[in-house]
Tab-separated table of C-alpha atoms in Angstrom:
chain	number	residue	atom	x	y	z
X	55	MET	CA	46.641	-41.087	10.213
X	56	LYS	CA	49.789	-41.370	11.992
X	57	GLY	CA	50.272	-43.216	15.516
X	58	LYS	CA	48.089	-45.687	17.265
X	59	PHE	CA	44.709	-45.882	18.092
X	60	TYR	CA	42.359	-48.542	20.269
X	61	PRO	CA	39.405	-49.727	19.419
X	62	PRO	CA	35.891	-47.425	20.616
X	63	SER	CA	34.356	-47.959	22.963
X	64	PHE	CA	30.838	-46.045	24.453
X	65	PRO	CA	29.552	-46.545	28.214
X	66	ALA	CA	25.988	-48.610	29.011
X	67	GLY	CA	23.198	-46.390	29.602
X	68	LEU	CA	22.963	-47.279	33.245
X	69	LYS	CA	19.206	-47.709	34.331
X	70	GLU	CA	17.553	-43.682	35.303
X	71	GLU	CA	14.953	-43.628	37.562
X	72	LYS	CA	15.225	-39.987	38.672
X	73	ILE	CA	16.808	-37.113	37.896
X	74	VAL	CA	20.303	-35.753	39.404
X	75	LEU	CA	22.335	-33.313	39.403
X	76	ALA	CA	24.623	-35.016	35.788
X	77	HIS	CA	21.262	-34.577	33.985
X	78	GLY	CA	21.795	-30.772	33.149
X	79	ALA	CA	25.933	-31.478	33.363
X	80	GLY	CA	25.748	-31.068	29.269
X	81	GLY	CA	26.571	-34.905	28.457
X	82	MET	CA	25.829	-38.157	28.348
X	83	LYS	CA	22.911	-38.355	31.037
X	84	MET	CA	21.206	-34.751	29.829
X	85	HIS	CA	22.014	-36.174	25.759
X	86	ARG	CA	19.913	-39.384	26.502
X	87	LEU	CA	17.096	-36.929	28.613
X	88	ILE	CA	16.860	-35.076	25.083
X	89	LYS	CA	16.387	-37.449	22.972
X	90	ASN	CA	14.749	-39.988	25.433
X	91	ILE	CA	11.655	-37.310	26.877
X	92	PHE	CA	12.274	-34.310	25.143
X	93	LEU	CA	12.463	-35.493	21.464
X	94	LYS	CA	9.893	-38.138	22.123
X	95	TYR	CA	7.297	-35.975	22.500
X	96	PHE	CA	8.665	-32.371	21.181
X	97	GLY	CA	10.585	-33.482	17.829
X	98	ASN	CA	10.568	-32.040	14.933
X	99	LYS	CA	13.257	-30.688	12.329
X	100	VAL	CA	14.165	-27.803	13.849
X	101	LEU	CA	14.310	-29.253	17.276
X	102	GLU	CA	16.347	-32.392	15.902
X	103	ARG	CA	19.197	-30.468	14.747
X	104	LEU	CA	20.503	-29.979	18.785
X	105	GLU	CA	22.025	-25.933	18.043
X	106	ASP	CA	22.232	-23.840	20.523
X	107	ALA	CA	19.940	-22.101	18.341
X	108	ALA	CA	16.936	-22.771	16.111
X	109	VAL	CA	17.486	-21.175	13.064
X	110	LEU	CA	13.797	-19.981	11.865
X	111	SER	CA	12.615	-18.752	8.372
X	112	LEU	CA	10.319	-15.584	8.935
X	113	ASN	CA	8.739	-13.315	6.391
X	114	GLY	CA	12.264	-13.747	4.717
X	115	LYS	CA	14.510	-13.641	7.238
X	116	ASN	CA	16.254	-16.592	8.947
X	117	LEU	CA	16.252	-15.411	12.457
X	118	CYS	CA	18.144	-17.771	15.421
X	119	PHE	CA	16.244	-18.221	18.613
X	120	THR	CA	17.684	-19.511	21.591
X	121	THR	CA	16.588	-19.804	25.838
X	122	ASP	CA	18.416	-20.447	28.384
X	123	SER	CA	18.960	-21.052	31.992
X	124	TYR	CA	21.701	-19.966	34.729
X	125	VAL	CA	22.021	-21.381	38.058
X	126	VAL	CA	25.398	-20.709	38.781
X	127	LYS	CA	26.564	-21.077	42.152
X	128	PRO	CA	28.114	-18.544	44.094
X	129	LEU	CA	26.324	-15.197	41.762
X	130	PHE	CA	29.039	-13.622	41.787
X	131	PHE	CA	33.745	-15.169	40.968
X	132	SER	CA	36.526	-13.528	39.430
X	133	GLY	CA	35.758	-12.274	36.318
X	134	GLY	CA	31.821	-11.768	36.119
X	135	ASP	CA	28.672	-12.957	38.071
X	136	ILE	CA	25.234	-14.360	36.984
X	137	GLY	CA	23.955	-11.009	35.226
X	138	LYS	CA	27.285	-11.485	32.649
X	139	LEU	CA	26.960	-15.063	32.554
X	140	ALA	CA	23.347	-14.949	31.280
X	141	ILE	CA	23.955	-12.171	28.824
X	142	SER	CA	26.967	-13.744	27.095
X	143	GLY	CA	25.316	-17.397	27.529
X	144	THR	CA	22.245	-16.581	25.236
X	145	VAL	CA	24.910	-13.758	23.435
X	146	ASN	CA	27.653	-16.399	21.997
X	147	ASP	CA	24.514	-19.256	21.432
X	148	LEU	CA	22.770	-16.990	18.831
X	149	ALA	CA	26.221	-15.842	17.086
X	150	VAL	CA	27.717	-19.222	16.615
X	151	LEU	CA	24.791	-20.289	14.404
X	152	GLY	CA	26.065	-16.788	12.745
X	153	ALA	CA	23.602	-14.378	13.948
X	154	GLU	CA	24.203	-10.825	14.776
X	155	PRO	CA	21.872	-11.324	18.006
X	156	LYS	CA	19.244	-8.082	18.762
X	157	TYR	CA	16.697	-9.251	21.099
X	158	ILE	CA	17.359	-10.832	25.167
X	159	SER	CA	14.056	-11.216	27.493
X	160	LEU	CA	15.277	-11.605	31.177
X	161	ALA	CA	13.521	-13.601	33.884
X	162	PHE	CA	13.988	-13.254	37.505
X	163	VAL	CA	13.604	-16.153	40.002
X	164	LEU	CA	14.182	-15.219	43.306
X	165	ARG	CA	14.412	-16.159	47.003
X	166	GLU	CA	12.664	-14.491	49.396
X	167	GLY	CA	15.103	-12.926	51.337
X	168	VAL	CA	17.534	-11.533	48.855
X	169	LYS	CA	19.242	-8.703	49.165
X	170	LEU	CA	18.086	-5.654	46.445
X	171	ALA	CA	22.142	-4.137	46.717
X	172	THR	CA	22.892	-7.651	44.976
X	173	LEU	CA	19.896	-7.936	43.377
X	174	GLU	CA	21.143	-4.312	41.192
X	175	LYS	CA	24.339	-5.215	41.529
X	176	ILE	CA	23.450	-8.359	38.500
X	177	CYS	CA	21.356	-5.762	36.699
X	178	ALA	CA	24.168	-3.226	36.572
X	179	SER	CA	26.458	-5.610	35.063
X	180	VAL	CA	23.098	-7.217	32.681
X	181	ALA	CA	22.793	-3.691	30.950
X	182	ARG	CA	26.749	-3.776	30.727
X	183	THR	CA	27.353	-6.977	29.291
X	184	ALA	CA	24.530	-5.801	26.850
X	185	LYS	CA	25.617	-2.399	26.370
X	186	ARG	CA	29.352	-4.517	25.759
X	187	ALA	CA	27.326	-7.108	22.975
X	188	GLY	CA	25.102	-4.534	21.799
X	189	VAL	CA	21.613	-5.836	22.152
X	190	GLU	CA	19.210	-4.806	23.889
X	191	ILE	CA	16.543	-6.021	26.609
X	192	VAL	CA	12.766	-5.843	25.193
X	193	THR	CA	11.062	-8.323	27.607
X	194	GLY	CA	11.088	-9.956	31.070
X	195	ASP	CA	9.413	-11.439	34.478
X	196	THR	CA	10.325	-11.927	37.916
X	197	LYS	CA	8.716	-14.660	39.972
X	198	VAL	CA	9.149	-15.098	43.611
X	199	ILE	CA	9.756	-18.118	45.694
X	200	GLU	CA	9.766	-18.998	49.532
X	201	ALA	CA	12.857	-18.131	51.484
X	202	GLY	CA	16.332	-20.221	51.259
X	203	GLU	CA	20.165	-19.965	50.814
X	204	GLU	CA	20.361	-16.168	49.407
X	205	GLU	CA	19.450	-17.254	45.480
X	206	ILE	CA	18.914	-15.239	41.930
X	207	TYR	CA	17.765	-17.548	39.023
X	208	ILE	CA	17.794	-15.841	35.081
X	209	ASN	CA	16.529	-17.278	32.191
X	210	THR	CA	16.789	-15.989	29.079
X	211	SER	CA	15.632	-15.480	25.359
X	212	GLY	CA	17.798	-14.364	21.916
X	213	ILE	CA	16.248	-13.402	19.270
X	214	GLY	CA	19.063	-12.706	16.086
X	215	ILE	CA	19.479	-11.897	12.919
X	216	ARG	CA	20.531	-14.780	10.218
X	217	ARG	CA	23.989	-14.053	7.823
X	218	GLN	CA	24.397	-16.391	4.154
X	219	VAL	CA	25.854	-18.766	5.808
X	220	ARG	CA	26.483	-22.302	5.739
X	221	LEU	CA	27.041	-23.504	9.029
X	222	GLY	CA	26.444	-26.819	10.012
X	223	VAL	CA	28.042	-30.651	9.956
X	224	GLU	CA	26.890	-31.468	6.717
X	225	PHE	CA	29.617	-28.988	5.683
X	226	VAL	CA	32.652	-30.338	7.234
X	227	ARG	CA	35.264	-32.626	5.565
X	228	ALA	CA	38.777	-33.928	6.591
X	229	GLY	CA	41.457	-31.988	6.229
X	230	ASP	CA	39.257	-29.723	8.120
X	231	ARG	CA	41.155	-27.642	11.230
X	232	ILE	CA	39.688	-27.744	14.577
X	233	VAL	CA	40.561	-23.604	16.041
X	234	ILE	CA	39.984	-22.262	18.987
X	235	ASN	CA	40.734	-18.562	20.648
X	236	GLY	CA	42.201	-19.606	23.850
X	237	GLY	CA	42.825	-21.261	27.386
X	238	LEU	CA	40.351	-23.987	28.794
X	239	GLY	CA	38.379	-24.278	31.967
X	240	GLU	CA	38.895	-21.354	32.652
X	241	HIS	CA	35.356	-20.407	34.010
X	242	GLU	CA	34.720	-23.891	36.008
X	243	ALA	CA	38.388	-23.758	37.725
X	244	ALA	CA	37.170	-19.755	38.236
X	245	ILE	CA	33.887	-21.373	40.131
X	246	ALA	CA	35.807	-23.946	41.900
X	247	LEU	CA	38.336	-21.107	43.197
X	248	ALA	CA	34.213	-18.969	44.125
X	249	ARG	CA	33.211	-21.978	46.028
X	250	GLY	CA	35.432	-21.421	48.587
X	251	ASP	CA	35.343	-25.367	49.756
X	252	TYR	CA	38.871	-26.927	48.999
X	253	ARG	CA	40.964	-24.187	50.332
X	254	LEU	CA	42.196	-23.660	46.813
X	255	ARG	CA	43.739	-20.261	45.370
X	256	ALA	CA	45.237	-19.433	41.948
X	257	ARG	CA	45.415	-16.421	39.833
X	258	LEU	CA	42.499	-16.970	37.113
X	259	LYS	CA	39.227	-15.561	36.575
X	260	SER	CA	36.473	-16.747	34.743
X	261	ASP	CA	36.932	-15.948	30.622
X	262	CYS	CA	33.248	-15.330	30.315
X	263	ALA	CA	32.229	-13.041	28.245
X	264	PRO	CA	30.049	-11.797	24.824
X	265	LEU	CA	31.524	-13.927	21.663
X	266	ASN	CA	29.794	-11.634	18.693
X	267	ARG	CA	32.048	-9.042	17.561
X	268	LEU	CA	34.494	-11.911	17.542
X	269	ILE	CA	32.665	-14.995	16.058
X	270	ALA	CA	31.573	-12.118	13.483
X	271	ALA	CA	35.133	-11.469	12.081
X	272	VAL	CA	35.724	-14.758	11.850
X	273	LEU	CA	32.577	-15.718	8.953
X	274	ASP	CA	33.951	-12.352	7.681
X	275	CYS	CA	37.033	-14.106	7.005
X	276	GLY	CA	34.976	-17.141	4.940
X	277	GLY	CA	35.991	-21.279	5.108
X	278	ILE	CA	33.841	-21.800	8.743
X	279	LYS	CA	31.934	-24.271	8.190
X	280	LEU	CA	30.453	-25.130	11.723
X	281	MET	CA	30.884	-23.551	14.601
X	282	ARG	CA	29.544	-24.429	19.509
X	283	ASP	CA	31.048	-22.331	22.174
X	284	PRO	CA	31.919	-25.045	24.258
X	285	THR	CA	30.066	-24.495	27.602
X	286	ARG	CA	28.433	-27.433	30.099
X	287	GLY	CA	30.811	-30.738	28.723
X	288	GLY	CA	34.146	-28.508	27.764
X	289	LEU	CA	35.353	-29.171	24.075
X	290	ALA	CA	35.256	-33.165	24.207
X	291	THR	CA	31.521	-32.942	24.779
X	292	THR	CA	31.029	-30.520	22.237
X	293	LEU	CA	33.893	-32.685	19.820
X	294	ASN	CA	31.967	-35.985	20.727
X	295	GLU	CA	28.700	-33.578	19.404
X	296	PHE	CA	30.333	-32.912	15.927
X	297	ALA	CA	31.534	-36.886	15.411
X	298	ASP	CA	28.411	-37.988	15.976
X	299	ARG	CA	26.381	-35.584	13.900
X	300	SER	CA	29.109	-35.953	10.900
X	301	GLY	CA	30.308	-39.519	11.081
X	302	LEU	CA	33.738	-37.799	11.079
X	303	GLY	CA	36.580	-37.800	12.909
X	304	PHE	CA	38.134	-35.227	15.355
X	305	VAL	CA	41.402	-35.324	15.872
X	306	ILE	CA	44.292	-32.393	18.320
X	307	GLU	CA	46.816	-32.349	19.717
X	308	GLU	CA	47.969	-33.048	23.108
X	309	GLU	CA	50.365	-30.297	22.403
X	310	SER	CA	48.598	-27.926	20.996
X	311	LEU	CA	45.574	-27.471	23.655
X	312	PRO	CA	45.923	-24.127	25.869
X	313	VAL	CA	45.256	-24.940	29.322
X	314	PRO	CA	46.633	-22.537	31.493
X	315	GLU	CA	48.988	-22.650	34.391
X	316	GLY	CA	45.792	-22.365	37.399
X	317	VAL	CA	43.373	-23.963	35.466
X	318	ARG	CA	46.089	-27.043	34.854
X	319	GLY	CA	46.355	-27.106	39.019
X	320	VAL	CA	42.219	-26.950	40.042
X	321	ALA	CA	42.235	-29.618	37.473
X	322	ASP	CA	44.951	-32.092	39.643
X	323	LEU	CA	43.749	-31.212	42.459
X	324	LEU	CA	40.319	-31.292	42.508
X	325	GLY	CA	40.062	-34.866	40.038
X	326	LEU	CA	39.190	-32.644	37.006
X	327	ASP	CA	39.786	-32.700	33.073
X	328	PRO	CA	40.603	-29.703	31.553
X	329	LEU	CA	39.296	-31.585	28.556
X	330	TYR	CA	35.896	-31.671	30.049
X	331	MET	CA	36.074	-27.879	32.335
X	332	ALA	CA	33.426	-25.379	31.269
X	333	ASN	CA	34.609	-22.606	29.265
X	334	GLU	CA	31.498	-19.196	28.868
X	335	GLY	CA	33.874	-17.039	26.811
X	336	LYS	CA	35.471	-20.073	23.596
X	337	VAL	CA	34.293	-20.405	21.031
X	338	VAL	CA	35.278	-23.862	18.497
X	339	VAL	CA	35.379	-23.564	14.717
X	340	VAL	CA	35.662	-25.836	12.061
X	341	CYS	CA	36.673	-24.647	8.599
X	342	ALA	CA	38.553	-24.883	5.711
X	343	ARG	CA	42.656	-25.315	5.962
X	344	GLU	CA	42.722	-22.786	2.957
X	345	THR	CA	40.965	-19.798	5.021
X	346	VAL	CA	42.969	-21.488	8.728
X	347	GLU	CA	45.749	-18.879	8.807
X	348	LYS	CA	43.363	-15.700	8.556
X	349	ILE	CA	40.804	-16.507	11.193
X	350	LEU	CA	43.630	-16.777	13.134
X	351	LYS	CA	44.763	-13.044	12.290
X	352	ALA	CA	41.497	-11.974	13.544
X	353	MET	CA	40.478	-13.694	16.239
X	354	ARG	CA	43.716	-11.998	17.846
X	355	ARG	CA	42.799	-9.390	16.924
X	356	TYR	CA	40.461	-9.277	19.861
X	357	PRO	CA	41.273	-9.490	23.362
X	358	GLU	CA	39.040	-12.785	24.049
X	359	GLY	CA	41.403	-14.132	21.060
X	360	ARG	CA	45.171	-13.596	21.492
X	361	LYS	CA	45.953	-16.867	22.350
X	362	ALA	CA	43.898	-18.896	19.337
X	363	ARG	CA	45.319	-21.967	17.913
X	364	VAL	CA	44.811	-24.259	15.896
X	365	ILE	CA	44.545	-27.684	18.138
X	366	GLY	CA	43.200	-30.145	15.739
X	367	GLU	CA	42.013	-31.621	12.552
X	368	VAL	CA	38.679	-33.321	11.465
X	369	VAL	CA	39.929	-37.105	9.368
X	370	LYS	CA	37.537	-39.347	7.668
X	371	GLU	CA	38.778	-42.362	9.513
X	372	PRO	CA	39.118	-43.370	12.988
X	373	ALA	CA	35.479	-41.835	13.982
X	374	GLY	CA	34.904	-40.023	16.722
X	375	VAL	CA	37.326	-38.022	18.635
X	376	TRP	CA	40.910	-38.607	19.684
X	377	LEU	CA	43.380	-37.270	21.720
X	378	ARG	CA	46.573	-37.592	19.811
X	379	THR	CA	49.107	-37.551	22.203
X	380	ARG	CA	53.110	-35.926	23.136
X	381	LEU	CA	53.731	-40.307	22.237
X	382	GLY	CA	51.766	-40.162	19.449
X	383	SER	CA	49.272	-42.516	20.384
X	384	LEU	CA	45.362	-41.932	20.001
X	385	ARG	CA	43.358	-41.820	22.588
X	386	ARG	CA	39.591	-41.685	23.005
X	387	LEU	CA	37.777	-39.250	24.831
X	388	LEU	CA	34.724	-40.275	24.873
X	389	MET	CA	31.481	-37.561	25.822
X	390	LEU	CA	31.009	-36.324	29.541
X	391	GLU	CA	29.436	-38.929	31.235
X	392	GLY	CA	28.178	-37.646	34.650
X	393	GLU	CA	29.713	-34.487	35.741
X	394	GLN	CA	32.747	-32.266	37.452
X	395	LEU	CA	31.206	-29.387	38.944
X	396	PRO	CA	27.226	-29.335	39.620
X	397	ARG	CA	25.551	-25.499	39.078
X	398	ILE	CA	28.765	-24.270	37.506
X	399	CYS	CA	26.615	-22.348	34.772
């Protein structure tokens, strides 16, 4: 390892007695909630892997099964809406586990007073995104709750058929490369702008998109060890999940990180860190060094992967997640503890 590094320091967990917004932000608080409450009562071998989707064997076939809820505010934003977000998120959670997404359930919770035109616009977006991803909506549910601000919440579950792949932290080795398919933080920055609370203007839009076709092309290249879509908590939190489970070090290069100017401007003004900002159309791939150029070439054939690049490597030590700065020193990146913006997905 070249450069300096600082000893790791994990912040102690504060005493928590009530749910706060940060428990849903994808960071340390959410992980403590999962470990201390959900796994305490529901833990089993499948759930304890804490993957984006469960890998299940049924009648000789490997299936992936996932579920997610969407509470984004506002419902419409540059580059997408809650309907596009829900289908894309579910498709991507299946795809990163090596599955071909097939069927999706769609459940709405509607506030009394929601305009039918608003609901129809969202349903049209759901249909377009599902068609693009090649999935079918096969079941659903609708509930209506008391009147208030015009809000719609969506829950989706998805099933996909898993390819014959070997994906997981147990396959990651020192020397593997870390790849991402494009710019960081675009979704969270777009949501910040759409809320209109900060009088900000920038030419950017959410990266929200289904990635299953891009991911299938990447898997055809071989050498893929691990994939994840870095949504809540961003790239730094996703890599911390990899590091915690593998015991290895994940070093990313500051000079290689793709942070669009618009995102950087929003982040600077609001005090956000792009490494922790949410993405909804990105995939982080850990792959063998020998196949990385082939993977980059495959990604760049798709609109969502034209800016694909190598951003770092896996090392034996130091363990954890590290940012190699432009000066050559290493800065420890911990998992997001609190939250940046609430209700971003």
